[in-house]
Every structure is written in C-alpha cells, then in structure tokens.
Amino acid sequence: MVTVRALPMGESAFLLEVSTLDEVLATHAALAASRAAGVIDLVPAARTVLVRVDPRTLSVAAARAWALDAASTADTAAQQQGELQQVDIVYNGADLADTAALLGVTAERLIDDHLSAEWTVAFTGFAPGFGYLVSADWPHDVARLDAPRTRVPVGAVGLAGGFSGAYPRETPGGWRLIGATDAPLFVPEAERPALLNPGMRVRFRRVDALAPTTPVTPATGGTALDDPTAIRVVEPGLLATLQDLGRPGAASLGVAPSGALDRRALSTANRLLGNAETAAAIEVTMGGFRARAERDLWIAFAGASGAATLDGHPVDPYRPVQWLRGQQLHLDWFTRGARAYLAVRGGWGGPTVLGSRASDVLAGLGEPPLRSGDQLSLSQADASPIPPVDLSPWEAPHDGDLDIELAEGPRADWFDERARATFFDTVWVVSNNADRVGIRLDGPPLARERVGELPSEGMMPGAIQVPPSGQPTVLMADGPVTGGYPVIAVVTDAALSLLGQARPGTRVRFRHAPR
C-alpha cells in the first residue's frame, strides 16, 4: 500500500507526493491504467506525479478524488515489469577515467557496474526524450561537474547522483560523460517519439563502434499548398516564431506545451479571419518584423501595439487587412506590450510535431525562429468566411502595472510567513531575463524556511519557482517540464496571457485568485 498526499499546483493541476521512487513508478502505473477523461498529463518525477487536467472536461476536485482512489491501488511489490529496451554504448566518454578515480574504482570496474545494472526509466525531463535511469544494482553516487559544459553532444551517456541518462540532442549539461550511443532517443515524427518512457527497463550493451548516422529531415505532415510560398521574411525583428495552441499532453516525454504566450491575442487574430482557434500565427516579439507577400492574402494582427504599415501606408490592428502580392508589411517596434500575433486566413503552414506547429525555442522542436529570407506557406486548413463584424470582446495589452492572480503552489510551506507576505506585498519588476522559457523577477530575495535540494518534480507554465538566490522565476510555455526549485505559487491560466505581454521593466503585483 502506497501512502499518498495531494498538493495543489495552480487551478488546473496537482501533485501526488509519495515517499520513494518505486512508489512513484507504481503510482504512475496505477494512474495510467485507469486514466480519466480530461486528464491532459501524468508526469512522474523523483517523489511526485503531476496530474494536469482540462477543467472544461474534468474538475480538479473530481480529478483529485479519482487520482487518490487510483493511487490507493498502487503496489510496488505487484508492479509489472516494463518493456525491456537494449541500448548500444561505446565507453569513450571524456569523464570516464576521472569519474572512476573520483569513485575509487578502475574505469573497467565502472563500465562493468554500468553494464551489469538493469536500469528503469524513472521519469523524463530536462529535454524531450531525456530519461532519468535508476537501478537498485547501481552502487555509485556521482557528483555533477563543478562547471557544466556549454555543449554536450547528441547521444552522450552520462552519470549524475544515482542516475544515468543519454542526451537526445546537443545541449549544455553538467553530467559526467562516460560514453556515447547512437540509439534514436527522440524522433518527433515517429509514432512513439521517445525511445525511453517512464517504467521501461533498460540494459546497456557494449559495442566497439557506433553506426554512422544519417540526418533525418522532419516531415511537414503534407500541410503546404501546391504553391507553398505565401510570404518571404525580410527582417524577423528580435524574435519571430510560429505558434499555435501548443502541444499539451506530451510532458511525460519531456516535451513542453509551448504555444502562444498570449493565447487571447492569438485567438482574437484567428477569429477575425474566420480561422479555427488552433491555426498557427507568427508570434512577433518586440516588433521590427518585415515581410513581403508572394501572393494575395488576408491577415490580421493582435496583441502588442506599435506602428504598422503596408508599403508605407498605415494599417490597423484588430481587423482583417488585405495584403496584396508584392507589398511589404512592417510591424515597427512595439510601444505597448511585448508580442503581437500575425494571423493569415487559413493559417500558416509548417512542420507538425506532436500535433502542433508551435516552435519550442528551448527544445528545438517545430519551425526554427524565422530568419531573413525564410519563406512561409499556407496551411490547407479550411477557414470560415471572414466575419463582416467582430462582436466578441477583445482587450489590448495593458500599458501600466500588471495585477496577476495566483493560485496555490505545492511548496509554499518552504517559506516562512514573512517571506510569503513579502511575495504578495512587493511590486516586482520584470528583469531582462525574460523570454519564452521563463521570466525572472527583480525584487527582495525570498528566504527559504527549509534548506537543501527539492527532488525534481513536474512543472507547468505559470509555476513560480524560487531558486537559492531568492529571485522568483515564472515558467512560461517553453519552460522545462520538471524542476528542482520549490514552487511558491502558480499564475492562473487567464493571467498567463497578461504576463506574456510583459516587457523588461514592467511592474508586477501578485494577488490571491478568488477560490
């Protein structure tokens, strides 16, 4: 029998906390076996399982009751063994000899220990397809590097703490590298994108050399029209990416939801053109975007505001505009808000990854950030006629301070009463470290009442983490799906769109969301 307690994680999620990693695996298996309709994500981590729901389908209270009942049937002793996956490895890692010396064993002994262990994928995170492997057979606790590498190559196999893992893509990292694999760790267009999923068993097999790799060209899903070019980017500005409503439901693979940071503005721009709410638009950050039409188009843009022109003639936001072939559109630097959404009738085309065209700047999924000379196509999606009059309410970004509603976080008890009061009494300022991954806030540091590290647990957009520096960071759409800093509170879904328009220097006040 597993003892479980439920912890709040905003208005549409909660954590189930248990005592051991074995209990996490058993609890996750029990939840997955009886998954209720409306459950978006089940994300196992070191001591918790994050349960995220769609409140339109399943209330959080009903989901919590279901999850606690399902978890009560979890049994670590009766847990079925997961699928066995063999992973070829060459033990040629840059840190192999130093790691063995650090542990007081020979390199061959370390290799033998790694090979003889049967590993289990405890959870994923950090990057899509990165599985945290644990084993009762593994005798070592390996310290991370003092200074993380700025570049860890694809396929590198490393050790950290009691974990082993393999890097699915090139990324910074602080694990000690002992080898390399050519296993297809994450293939977005595959039916099962991640090779290693929670609960699976893994055995490493030593080989002398790895097979040469063949670059894979991502599939576009057949979404381009016969004449694919609709516009050519002249200048992308600070950052321009394709965004839609994102890819919820893939967090257990280590994939963030991504999607538009201001979902209301995206919805408005699409609605003005008769598009489905799922259509992709160009998210332009801070302005400076120029593009030339290669065919006649109907467009609309919403969100951040600034001067906008077609061949030098002013055009207005929040209404359909005809963009004729050869004309150049210029969205100048924004004077209010941070992000505008440029929609086209029918939606923009682009690679579909896990059901979404959204660009994930952290994980490198979807269409890369737009560059000068890039060409964009139109989607084949059907669009309704352009509405003659838009009677639905819309609201431009605020020009002043932001009042952001917060729901309860799971680790508020890591902070004393004074720190929690400071958190709500302070006027925070958005720092220059603000992007699609997260927004760091400047203000008085929040002192923790508890010390030490928090075992990694599931995260979601809107979670406000407090690292040892005490400066809160709000995770945004491209943020990591697991993390080890305590979450003091969670931004409500509606308020997240407001934060998506926050510029460096914007003043932010927090207040409790009504229950």
Short mmCIF file of C-alpha atoms in Angstrom, two decimals:
data_model
loop_
_atom_site.label_atom_id
_atom_site.label_comp_id
_atom_site.label_asym_id
_atom_site.label_seq_id
_atom_site.Cartn_x
_atom_site.Cartn_y
_atom_site.Cartn_z
CA MET A 1 0.00 0.00 0.00
CA VAL A 2 1.34 3.42 -1.00
CA THR A 3 0.72 6.45 1.22
CA VAL A 4 -0.14 9.45 -0.97
CA ARG A 5 -0.92 13.08 -0.32
CA ALA A 6 -2.22 15.61 -2.85
CA LEU A 7 -0.57 19.04 -3.13
CA PRO A 8 -2.10 21.99 -5.04
CA MET A 9 -0.43 23.08 -8.28
CA GLY A 10 -2.46 26.02 -9.52
CA GLU A 11 -6.07 25.92 -10.70
CA SER A 12 -5.78 23.02 -13.17
CA ALA A 13 -3.24 20.60 -11.68
CA PHE A 14 -1.96 18.97 -8.51
CA LEU A 15 0.91 16.80 -7.34
CA LEU A 16 0.61 13.37 -5.80
CA GLU A 17 3.50 13.01 -3.36
CA VAL A 18 4.86 9.64 -2.20
CA SER A 19 7.97 8.55 -0.30
CA THR A 20 10.15 6.65 -2.76
CA LEU A 21 10.90 6.41 -6.45
CA ASP A 22 9.48 2.86 -6.51
CA GLU A 23 6.22 4.28 -5.19
CA VAL A 24 6.28 6.95 -7.90
CA LEU A 25 6.55 4.27 -10.58
CA ALA A 26 3.74 2.22 -9.01
CA THR A 27 1.51 5.28 -8.60
CA HIS A 28 2.13 6.46 -12.16
CA ALA A 29 1.33 2.97 -13.47
CA ALA A 30 -1.92 2.86 -11.47
CA LEU A 31 -2.99 6.29 -12.75
CA ALA A 32 -2.12 5.44 -16.36
CA ALA A 33 -4.09 2.19 -16.17
CA SER A 34 -7.31 3.98 -15.17
CA ARG A 35 -6.73 7.38 -16.78
CA ALA A 36 -9.85 9.52 -16.55
CA ALA A 37 -11.19 11.55 -19.48
CA GLY A 38 -9.96 15.12 -19.16
CA VAL A 39 -6.53 14.24 -17.77
CA ILE A 40 -4.02 16.05 -20.00
CA ASP A 41 -0.72 14.99 -18.46
CA LEU A 42 0.69 12.50 -15.97
CA VAL A 43 4.28 13.46 -15.23
CA PRO A 44 6.29 11.23 -12.87
CA ALA A 45 9.33 12.70 -11.14
CA ALA A 46 11.57 11.82 -8.19
CA ARG A 47 8.89 11.75 -5.45
CA THR A 48 5.76 13.05 -7.15
CA VAL A 49 3.38 12.59 -10.06
CA LEU A 50 1.98 15.77 -11.62
CA VAL A 51 -1.64 15.43 -12.72
CA ARG A 52 -2.81 18.15 -15.10
CA VAL A 53 -6.42 18.34 -16.27
CA ASP A 54 -8.66 20.24 -18.65
CA PRO A 55 -11.14 21.88 -16.24
CA ARG A 56 -13.70 22.16 -19.05
CA THR A 57 -13.90 18.36 -19.08
CA LEU A 58 -12.89 17.32 -15.57
CA SER A 59 -12.86 19.45 -12.44
CA VAL A 60 -9.73 19.44 -10.31
CA ALA A 61 -11.76 18.20 -7.32
CA ALA A 62 -13.11 15.24 -9.32
CA ALA A 63 -9.64 14.53 -10.74
CA ARG A 64 -8.10 14.60 -7.27
CA ALA A 65 -10.70 12.13 -5.97
CA TRP A 66 -10.07 9.81 -8.95
CA ALA A 67 -6.27 10.06 -8.59
CA LEU A 68 -6.26 9.35 -4.85
CA ASP A 69 -8.55 6.37 -5.35
CA ALA A 70 -6.40 5.01 -8.20
CA ALA A 71 -3.19 5.60 -6.24
CA SER A 72 -4.60 3.64 -3.31
CA THR A 73 -4.38 0.52 -5.51
CA ALA A 74 -0.69 1.07 -6.30
CA ASP A 75 1.51 -1.75 -5.08
CA THR A 76 5.27 -1.64 -5.51
CA ALA A 77 5.57 -5.39 -4.91
CA ALA A 78 2.98 -6.28 -7.56
CA GLN A 79 4.21 -3.77 -10.14
CA GLN A 80 4.62 -5.38 -13.54
CA GLN A 81 7.98 -5.17 -15.25
CA GLY A 82 8.12 -2.68 -18.07
CA GLU A 83 9.25 -3.30 -21.62
CA LEU A 84 12.99 -4.04 -21.93
CA GLN A 85 14.98 -1.75 -24.22
CA GLN A 86 18.59 -2.51 -25.18
CA VAL A 87 20.86 0.49 -25.80
CA ASP A 88 24.23 0.12 -27.52
CA ILE A 89 27.07 2.12 -25.97
CA VAL A 90 30.72 2.86 -26.63
CA TYR A 91 32.55 3.69 -23.40
CA ASN A 92 34.64 6.58 -24.69
CA GLY A 93 33.33 9.44 -22.56
CA ALA A 94 35.54 12.39 -21.74
CA ASP A 95 34.94 11.95 -18.00
CA LEU A 96 35.22 8.16 -17.77
CA ALA A 97 38.70 7.98 -16.23
CA ASP A 98 38.18 10.96 -13.90
CA THR A 99 34.80 9.64 -12.72
CA ALA A 100 36.27 6.21 -11.95
CA ALA A 101 39.10 7.85 -10.00
CA LEU A 102 36.59 10.02 -8.13
CA LEU A 103 34.72 6.87 -7.07
CA GLY A 104 37.91 4.99 -6.19
CA VAL A 105 37.48 2.26 -8.83
CA THR A 106 39.08 1.45 -12.15
CA ALA A 107 37.48 2.54 -15.42
CA GLU A 108 36.76 -1.09 -16.31
CA ARG A 109 35.06 -1.66 -12.96
CA LEU A 110 32.86 1.38 -13.53
CA ILE A 111 31.99 0.08 -17.01
CA ASP A 112 31.17 -3.38 -15.62
CA ASP A 113 28.90 -1.85 -12.96
CA HIS A 114 27.10 0.20 -15.62
CA LEU A 115 26.64 -2.82 -17.89
CA SER A 116 25.53 -5.25 -15.20
CA ALA A 117 22.81 -2.97 -13.82
CA GLU A 118 19.25 -3.30 -15.05
CA TRP A 119 18.00 0.28 -15.27
CA THR A 120 14.48 1.64 -15.09
CA VAL A 121 13.26 4.89 -16.65
CA ALA A 122 12.04 6.73 -13.57
CA PHE A 123 10.91 9.90 -15.33
CA THR A 124 11.80 12.21 -18.21
CA GLY A 125 12.62 15.89 -18.33
CA PHE A 126 15.37 18.41 -18.99
CA ALA A 127 14.98 17.78 -22.75
CA PRO A 128 12.49 15.81 -24.88
CA GLY A 129 13.32 12.12 -24.62
CA PHE A 130 15.88 12.51 -21.81
CA GLY A 131 15.15 9.63 -19.45
CA TYR A 132 16.40 9.58 -15.87
CA LEU A 133 17.53 5.97 -15.33
CA VAL A 134 17.78 4.37 -11.89
CA SER A 135 18.81 0.91 -10.75
CA ALA A 136 18.88 -1.00 -7.48
CA ASP A 137 22.03 -2.66 -8.85
CA TRP A 138 23.92 0.63 -9.23
CA PRO A 139 26.27 1.23 -6.25
CA HIS A 140 27.54 4.74 -7.03
CA ASP A 141 26.56 8.32 -6.24
CA VAL A 142 28.30 10.54 -8.78
CA ALA A 143 28.82 14.26 -8.21
CA ARG A 144 27.96 16.55 -11.10
CA LEU A 145 30.68 18.63 -12.77
CA ASP A 146 31.61 21.79 -10.88
CA ALA A 147 31.16 23.78 -14.10
CA PRO A 148 28.59 22.46 -16.61
CA ARG A 149 29.65 22.08 -20.23
CA THR A 150 28.20 24.57 -22.66
CA ARG A 151 27.86 21.79 -25.24
CA VAL A 152 27.14 18.10 -24.68
CA PRO A 153 26.93 16.15 -27.96
CA VAL A 154 23.91 14.17 -29.10
CA GLY A 155 23.97 10.63 -27.74
CA ALA A 156 26.37 11.28 -24.89
CA VAL A 157 25.75 8.93 -21.93
CA GLY A 158 26.33 10.41 -18.51
CA LEU A 159 26.10 9.92 -14.74
CA ALA A 160 24.83 12.26 -12.03
CA GLY A 161 23.83 11.36 -8.48
CA GLY A 162 22.27 7.90 -8.66
CA PHE A 163 21.09 8.43 -12.24
CA SER A 164 22.33 7.52 -15.69
CA GLY A 165 20.97 9.06 -18.87
CA ALA A 166 21.62 9.80 -22.54
CA TYR A 167 21.34 13.22 -24.22
CA PRO A 168 18.83 13.18 -27.13
CA ARG A 169 20.12 16.49 -28.53
CA GLU A 170 23.06 18.83 -28.24
CA THR A 171 22.60 20.90 -25.10
CA PRO A 172 24.50 22.31 -22.11
CA GLY A 173 24.84 19.84 -19.24
CA GLY A 174 26.66 19.05 -16.02
CA TRP A 175 26.55 15.24 -16.01
CA ARG A 176 29.81 13.27 -16.15
CA LEU A 177 30.12 11.69 -19.60
CA ILE A 178 31.23 8.06 -19.75
CA GLY A 179 30.18 7.00 -23.25
CA ALA A 180 28.02 7.51 -26.32
CA THR A 181 25.09 5.82 -28.05
CA ASP A 182 23.53 6.05 -31.50
CA ALA A 183 20.10 4.98 -30.27
CA PRO A 184 17.23 7.11 -31.69
CA LEU A 185 16.40 8.67 -28.34
CA PHE A 186 13.82 11.16 -29.62
CA VAL A 187 12.29 11.20 -33.11
CA PRO A 188 9.40 13.73 -33.11
CA GLU A 189 7.71 12.36 -36.23
CA ALA A 190 7.75 8.73 -35.00
CA GLU A 191 4.61 7.01 -33.71
CA ARG A 192 6.39 6.70 -30.34
CA PRO A 193 8.70 9.73 -30.30
CA ALA A 194 10.69 8.89 -27.16
CA LEU A 195 12.67 5.65 -27.11
CA LEU A 196 12.76 5.59 -23.30
CA ASN A 197 9.47 6.13 -21.48
CA PRO A 198 8.72 6.04 -17.73
CA GLY A 199 8.54 2.50 -16.38
CA MET A 200 10.62 0.90 -19.15
CA ARG A 201 13.63 -1.27 -18.32
CA VAL A 202 16.98 -0.56 -19.97
CA ARG A 203 20.10 -2.65 -20.48
CA PHE A 204 23.27 -1.21 -21.97
CA ARG A 205 25.20 -3.33 -24.47
CA ARG A 206 28.88 -2.58 -25.06
CA VAL A 207 29.97 -2.23 -28.70
CA ASP A 208 33.30 -1.27 -30.25
CA ALA A 209 31.90 1.38 -32.60
CA LEU A 210 28.63 3.08 -33.44
CA ALA A 211 26.97 3.02 -36.84
CA PRO A 212 27.26 6.21 -38.93
CA THR A 213 24.22 8.41 -38.51
CA THR A 214 22.03 9.63 -41.36
CA PRO A 215 20.41 13.05 -40.91
CA VAL A 216 16.62 12.89 -40.72
CA THR A 217 14.56 15.56 -42.44
CA PRO A 218 11.48 16.37 -40.34
CA ALA A 219 8.18 15.64 -42.04
CA THR A 220 5.88 18.56 -42.70
CA GLY A 221 2.73 16.47 -42.44
CA GLY A 222 1.73 17.40 -46.01
CA THR A 223 0.32 20.73 -44.91
CA ALA A 224 1.68 23.05 -47.61
CA LEU A 225 -0.34 24.13 -50.64
CA ASP A 226 0.86 23.26 -54.16
CA ASP A 227 2.30 26.78 -54.42
CA PRO A 228 3.95 26.83 -51.00
CA THR A 229 5.36 30.34 -50.78
CA ALA A 230 3.00 32.88 -49.24
CA ILE A 231 5.47 35.38 -47.78
CA ARG A 232 9.21 35.95 -47.67
CA VAL A 233 10.69 37.27 -44.42
CA VAL A 234 12.78 40.42 -44.92
CA GLU A 235 13.64 41.07 -41.26
CA PRO A 236 12.38 38.92 -38.37
CA GLY A 237 12.99 41.53 -35.68
CA LEU A 238 14.15 40.44 -32.24
CA LEU A 239 12.36 37.07 -32.42
CA ALA A 240 9.60 35.73 -34.66
CA THR A 241 8.27 32.18 -34.31
CA LEU A 242 5.30 30.13 -35.45
CA GLN A 243 2.90 29.49 -32.57
CA ASP A 244 -0.49 27.89 -32.12
CA LEU A 245 -2.18 26.48 -29.01
CA GLY A 246 0.81 24.21 -28.40
CA ARG A 247 1.24 20.51 -27.74
CA PRO A 248 -0.32 19.65 -24.35
CA GLY A 249 -0.21 16.03 -23.30
CA ALA A 250 3.45 15.33 -24.11
CA ALA A 251 5.05 16.40 -20.82
CA SER A 252 5.74 12.79 -19.81
CA LEU A 253 8.06 12.66 -22.85
CA GLY A 254 9.92 15.72 -21.60
CA VAL A 255 8.13 17.97 -24.13
CA ALA A 256 6.87 21.39 -23.00
CA PRO A 257 3.42 22.56 -24.15
CA SER A 258 4.86 25.62 -25.99
CA GLY A 259 2.33 27.67 -28.00
CA ALA A 260 1.41 31.35 -27.90
CA LEU A 261 2.35 33.22 -24.74
CA ASP A 262 -0.72 35.44 -25.18
CA ARG A 263 -3.39 32.92 -26.13
CA ARG A 264 -6.12 35.56 -26.06
CA ALA A 265 -4.39 37.67 -28.70
CA LEU A 266 -3.79 34.58 -30.87
CA SER A 267 -7.45 33.61 -30.57
CA THR A 268 -8.58 37.12 -31.48
CA ALA A 269 -6.38 37.33 -34.58
CA ASN A 270 -7.65 33.95 -35.80
CA ARG A 271 -11.27 34.79 -35.05
CA LEU A 272 -11.06 37.99 -37.11
CA LEU A 273 -10.21 35.88 -40.17
CA GLY A 274 -12.65 33.01 -39.63
CA ASN A 275 -9.82 30.61 -38.72
CA ALA A 276 -10.03 27.73 -36.29
CA GLU A 277 -8.59 28.63 -32.90
CA THR A 278 -5.88 26.02 -33.50
CA ALA A 279 -4.45 27.83 -36.56
CA ALA A 280 -0.82 28.90 -36.35
CA ALA A 281 0.20 32.55 -36.35
CA ILE A 282 3.53 34.35 -36.28
CA GLU A 283 4.42 35.49 -32.78
CA VAL A 284 6.48 38.67 -33.19
CA THR A 285 8.44 39.66 -30.08
CA MET A 286 9.02 43.40 -29.50
CA GLY A 287 8.46 44.25 -33.18
CA GLY A 288 10.86 45.04 -36.02
CA PHE A 289 9.26 42.46 -38.35
CA ARG A 290 9.21 42.91 -42.15
CA ALA A 291 7.92 40.53 -44.80
CA ARG A 292 6.88 40.64 -48.47
CA ALA A 293 3.77 38.91 -49.80
CA GLU A 294 4.29 36.44 -52.64
CA ARG A 295 0.52 36.10 -53.23
CA ASP A 296 -2.63 37.96 -52.23
CA LEU A 297 -3.51 37.31 -48.59
CA TRP A 298 -5.91 38.32 -45.85
CA ILE A 299 -4.23 38.96 -42.50
CA ALA A 300 -4.99 40.28 -39.03
CA PHE A 301 -2.73 41.05 -36.11
CA ALA A 302 -3.49 41.44 -32.42
CA GLY A 303 -1.63 41.82 -29.15
CA ALA A 304 1.26 44.26 -28.69
CA SER A 305 0.84 47.58 -30.47
CA GLY A 306 3.11 49.83 -32.49
CA ALA A 307 3.15 51.44 -35.91
CA ALA A 308 2.22 49.02 -38.70
CA THR A 309 2.38 49.73 -42.44
CA LEU A 310 1.83 48.11 -45.84
CA ASP A 311 4.19 49.72 -48.35
CA GLY A 312 4.38 52.69 -46.02
CA HIS A 313 0.62 53.11 -45.58
CA PRO A 314 -0.70 52.71 -42.01
CA VAL A 315 -2.82 49.67 -41.22
CA ASP A 316 -4.80 49.00 -38.06
CA PRO A 317 -4.66 46.00 -35.72
CA TYR A 318 -7.71 44.01 -34.69
CA ARG A 319 -9.33 43.97 -38.14
CA PRO A 320 -8.92 41.96 -41.35
CA VAL A 321 -6.47 43.55 -43.82
CA GLN A 322 -5.82 42.60 -47.46
CA TRP A 323 -2.10 42.09 -48.10
CA LEU A 324 -1.50 42.15 -51.85
CA ARG A 325 1.29 40.34 -53.65
CA GLY A 326 4.49 42.38 -53.69
CA GLN A 327 3.53 44.60 -50.75
CA GLN A 328 5.85 44.78 -47.76
CA LEU A 329 4.37 44.58 -44.27
CA HIS A 330 6.28 46.30 -41.47
CA LEU A 331 5.42 45.84 -37.80
CA ASP A 332 7.58 48.51 -36.20
CA TRP A 333 9.00 48.27 -32.67
CA PHE A 334 6.16 47.95 -30.20
CA THR A 335 5.32 50.77 -27.83
CA ARG A 336 2.96 48.73 -25.65
CA GLY A 337 3.11 45.03 -24.90
CA ALA A 338 5.76 42.53 -25.96
CA ARG A 339 4.17 40.16 -28.50
CA ALA A 340 1.87 40.55 -31.50
CA TYR A 341 0.27 37.71 -33.44
CA LEU A 342 0.17 37.91 -37.22
CA ALA A 343 -2.52 35.53 -38.49
CA VAL A 344 -3.35 34.71 -42.11
CA ARG A 345 -6.63 33.39 -43.44
CA GLY A 346 -6.29 29.60 -43.39
CA GLY A 347 -3.33 29.67 -41.02
CA TRP A 348 0.40 29.44 -41.65
CA GLY A 349 1.88 26.11 -42.72
CA GLY A 350 4.95 24.45 -41.27
CA PRO A 351 6.20 21.21 -39.74
CA THR A 352 3.73 19.49 -37.45
CA VAL A 353 5.43 17.96 -34.40
CA LEU A 354 3.29 16.01 -31.94
CA GLY A 355 0.17 17.63 -33.37
CA SER A 356 1.38 21.24 -33.24
CA ARG A 357 3.28 23.74 -35.40
CA ALA A 358 4.49 25.63 -32.34
CA SER A 359 8.18 26.45 -32.17
CA ASP A 360 9.84 25.35 -28.91
CA VAL A 361 12.94 27.52 -28.60
CA LEU A 362 14.38 25.51 -25.69
CA ALA A 363 13.94 22.01 -27.14
CA GLY A 364 14.35 22.95 -30.80
CA LEU A 365 11.01 21.47 -31.89
CA GLY A 366 8.91 22.82 -34.73
CA GLU A 367 9.91 25.50 -37.22
CA PRO A 368 13.10 27.29 -36.04
CA PRO A 369 12.88 31.02 -35.28
CA LEU A 370 12.35 32.89 -38.54
CA ARG A 371 15.34 34.43 -40.32
CA SER A 372 15.75 36.88 -43.19
CA GLY A 373 14.98 35.12 -46.45
CA ASP A 374 12.76 32.43 -44.93
CA GLN A 375 9.61 31.56 -46.86
CA LEU A 376 6.34 30.62 -45.22
CA SER A 377 3.49 28.65 -46.76
CA LEU A 378 -0.21 28.49 -46.03
CA SER A 379 -1.88 25.60 -44.27
CA GLN A 380 -4.51 23.54 -46.07
CA ALA A 381 -6.91 24.05 -43.17
CA ASP A 382 -10.37 25.26 -44.09
CA ALA A 383 -11.38 28.70 -42.91
CA SER A 384 -14.84 30.13 -42.45
CA PRO A 385 -15.75 33.33 -44.28
CA ILE A 386 -14.21 36.44 -42.78
CA PRO A 387 -16.78 37.78 -40.29
CA PRO A 388 -18.24 41.11 -41.53
CA VAL A 389 -18.35 42.41 -37.94
CA ASP A 390 -16.47 41.09 -34.92
CA LEU A 391 -18.69 41.49 -31.88
CA SER A 392 -16.56 39.46 -29.48
CA PRO A 393 -14.75 41.50 -26.82
CA TRP A 394 -11.01 41.97 -27.05
CA GLU A 395 -8.51 43.87 -24.95
CA ALA A 396 -5.17 45.39 -25.96
CA PRO A 397 -2.17 44.85 -23.65
CA HIS A 398 -2.04 46.97 -20.50
CA ASP A 399 0.26 49.97 -20.54
CA GLY A 400 0.92 50.12 -16.80
CA ASP A 401 1.47 47.81 -13.87
CA LEU A 402 0.15 44.26 -14.02
CA ASP A 403 -2.02 42.70 -11.32
CA ILE A 404 -1.51 38.96 -11.63
CA GLU A 405 -3.78 36.44 -9.92
CA LEU A 406 -2.09 33.43 -8.34
CA ALA A 407 -3.37 30.05 -7.24
CA GLU A 408 -1.77 28.00 -4.51
CA GLY A 409 1.58 26.32 -5.13
CA PRO A 410 2.75 22.98 -3.70
CA ARG A 411 5.79 24.28 -1.83
CA ALA A 412 4.60 27.48 -0.18
CA ASP A 413 5.49 25.83 3.15
CA TRP A 414 9.18 26.04 2.17
CA PHE A 415 8.89 29.78 3.00
CA ASP A 416 8.08 31.37 6.32
CA GLU A 417 5.16 33.71 6.90
CA ARG A 418 7.33 36.81 6.42
CA ALA A 419 8.63 35.61 3.02
CA ARG A 420 5.11 34.75 1.86
CA ALA A 421 3.89 38.21 2.90
CA THR A 422 6.81 39.84 1.08
CA PHE A 423 5.95 37.85 -2.03
CA PHE A 424 2.46 39.40 -2.19
CA ASP A 425 3.35 42.87 -0.86
CA THR A 426 6.25 43.54 -3.23
CA VAL A 427 6.00 45.35 -6.55
CA TRP A 428 8.18 43.08 -8.67
CA VAL A 429 9.95 44.21 -11.82
CA VAL A 430 10.36 42.06 -14.94
CA SER A 431 14.11 41.65 -15.49
CA ASN A 432 16.00 41.48 -18.78
CA ASN A 433 15.99 37.69 -18.33
CA ALA A 434 12.50 37.28 -19.75
CA ASP A 435 11.70 35.06 -22.71
CA ARG A 436 9.55 32.14 -23.82
CA VAL A 437 11.21 29.85 -21.26
CA GLY A 438 10.74 31.97 -18.15
CA ILE A 439 10.51 35.44 -16.63
CA ARG A 440 12.85 36.29 -13.77
CA LEU A 441 11.54 38.97 -11.43
CA ASP A 442 13.68 41.55 -9.62
CA GLY A 443 12.85 42.41 -6.04
CA PRO A 444 13.75 41.44 -2.47
CA PRO A 445 15.05 37.86 -2.18
CA LEU A 446 12.62 35.40 -0.60
CA ALA A 447 14.28 33.48 2.22
CA ARG A 448 13.50 29.78 2.45
CA GLU A 449 12.43 28.23 5.72
CA ARG A 450 13.73 24.85 4.53
CA VAL A 451 17.23 24.18 3.29
CA GLY A 452 18.60 21.56 0.92
CA GLU A 453 17.53 20.42 -2.52
CA LEU A 454 14.00 19.54 -3.56
CA PRO A 455 13.82 16.30 -5.58
CA SER A 456 12.80 17.05 -9.17
CA GLU A 457 9.06 17.29 -9.69
CA GLY A 458 6.67 18.11 -12.51
CA MET A 459 6.39 21.72 -13.66
CA MET A 460 3.96 23.62 -15.87
CA PRO A 461 3.60 27.10 -17.39
CA GLY A 462 2.82 29.63 -14.68
CA ALA A 463 4.68 27.82 -11.91
CA ILE A 464 6.73 30.33 -9.91
CA GLN A 465 9.99 28.74 -8.83
CA VAL A 466 12.27 30.27 -6.21
CA PRO A 467 15.93 29.26 -6.64
CA PRO A 468 18.52 29.67 -3.86
CA SER A 469 19.07 33.31 -4.93
CA GLY A 470 15.53 34.05 -3.72
CA GLN A 471 14.53 35.78 -7.00
CA PRO A 472 11.27 34.28 -8.31
CA THR A 473 11.10 32.95 -11.87
CA VAL A 474 7.80 32.36 -13.67
CA LEU A 475 7.99 29.39 -16.03
CA MET A 476 6.48 30.09 -19.44
CA ALA A 477 5.32 27.93 -22.35
CA ASP A 478 8.76 26.61 -23.40
CA GLY A 479 9.94 26.02 -19.82
CA PRO A 480 11.21 22.66 -18.54
CA VAL A 481 8.65 20.00 -17.60
CA THR A 482 10.49 19.02 -14.40
CA GLY A 483 12.47 21.12 -11.95
CA GLY A 484 14.07 21.08 -8.54
CA TYR A 485 13.24 24.54 -7.13
CA PRO A 486 10.22 24.98 -4.83
CA VAL A 487 7.08 26.42 -6.42
CA ILE A 488 5.59 29.06 -4.13
CA ALA A 489 2.51 29.79 -6.29
CA VAL A 490 1.12 29.32 -9.81
CA VAL A 491 -0.17 32.00 -12.19
CA THR A 492 -3.78 31.42 -13.23
CA ASP A 493 -4.42 30.44 -16.84
CA ALA A 494 -6.08 33.77 -17.65
CA ALA A 495 -3.27 35.83 -16.09
CA LEU A 496 -0.61 33.97 -18.07
CA SER A 497 -1.65 35.86 -21.21
CA LEU A 498 -1.09 39.14 -19.35
CA LEU A 499 2.42 38.04 -18.40
CA GLY A 500 3.04 37.06 -21.99
CA GLN A 501 2.86 40.78 -22.82
CA ALA A 502 5.20 41.88 -20.01
CA ARG A 503 8.31 43.76 -21.15
CA PRO A 504 11.54 44.17 -19.20
CA GLY A 505 10.83 46.89 -16.67
CA THR A 506 7.12 46.07 -16.31
CA ARG A 507 5.97 46.26 -12.69
CA VAL A 508 4.04 43.25 -11.40
CA ARG A 509 1.88 42.83 -8.30
CA PHE A 510 0.59 39.46 -7.19
CA ARG A 511 -2.75 38.81 -5.54
CA HIS A 512 -4.63 35.72 -4.47
CA ALA A 513 -7.08 34.36 -7.02
CA PRO A 514 -10.62 34.00 -5.72
CA ARG A 515 -11.45 30.43 -4.72
#
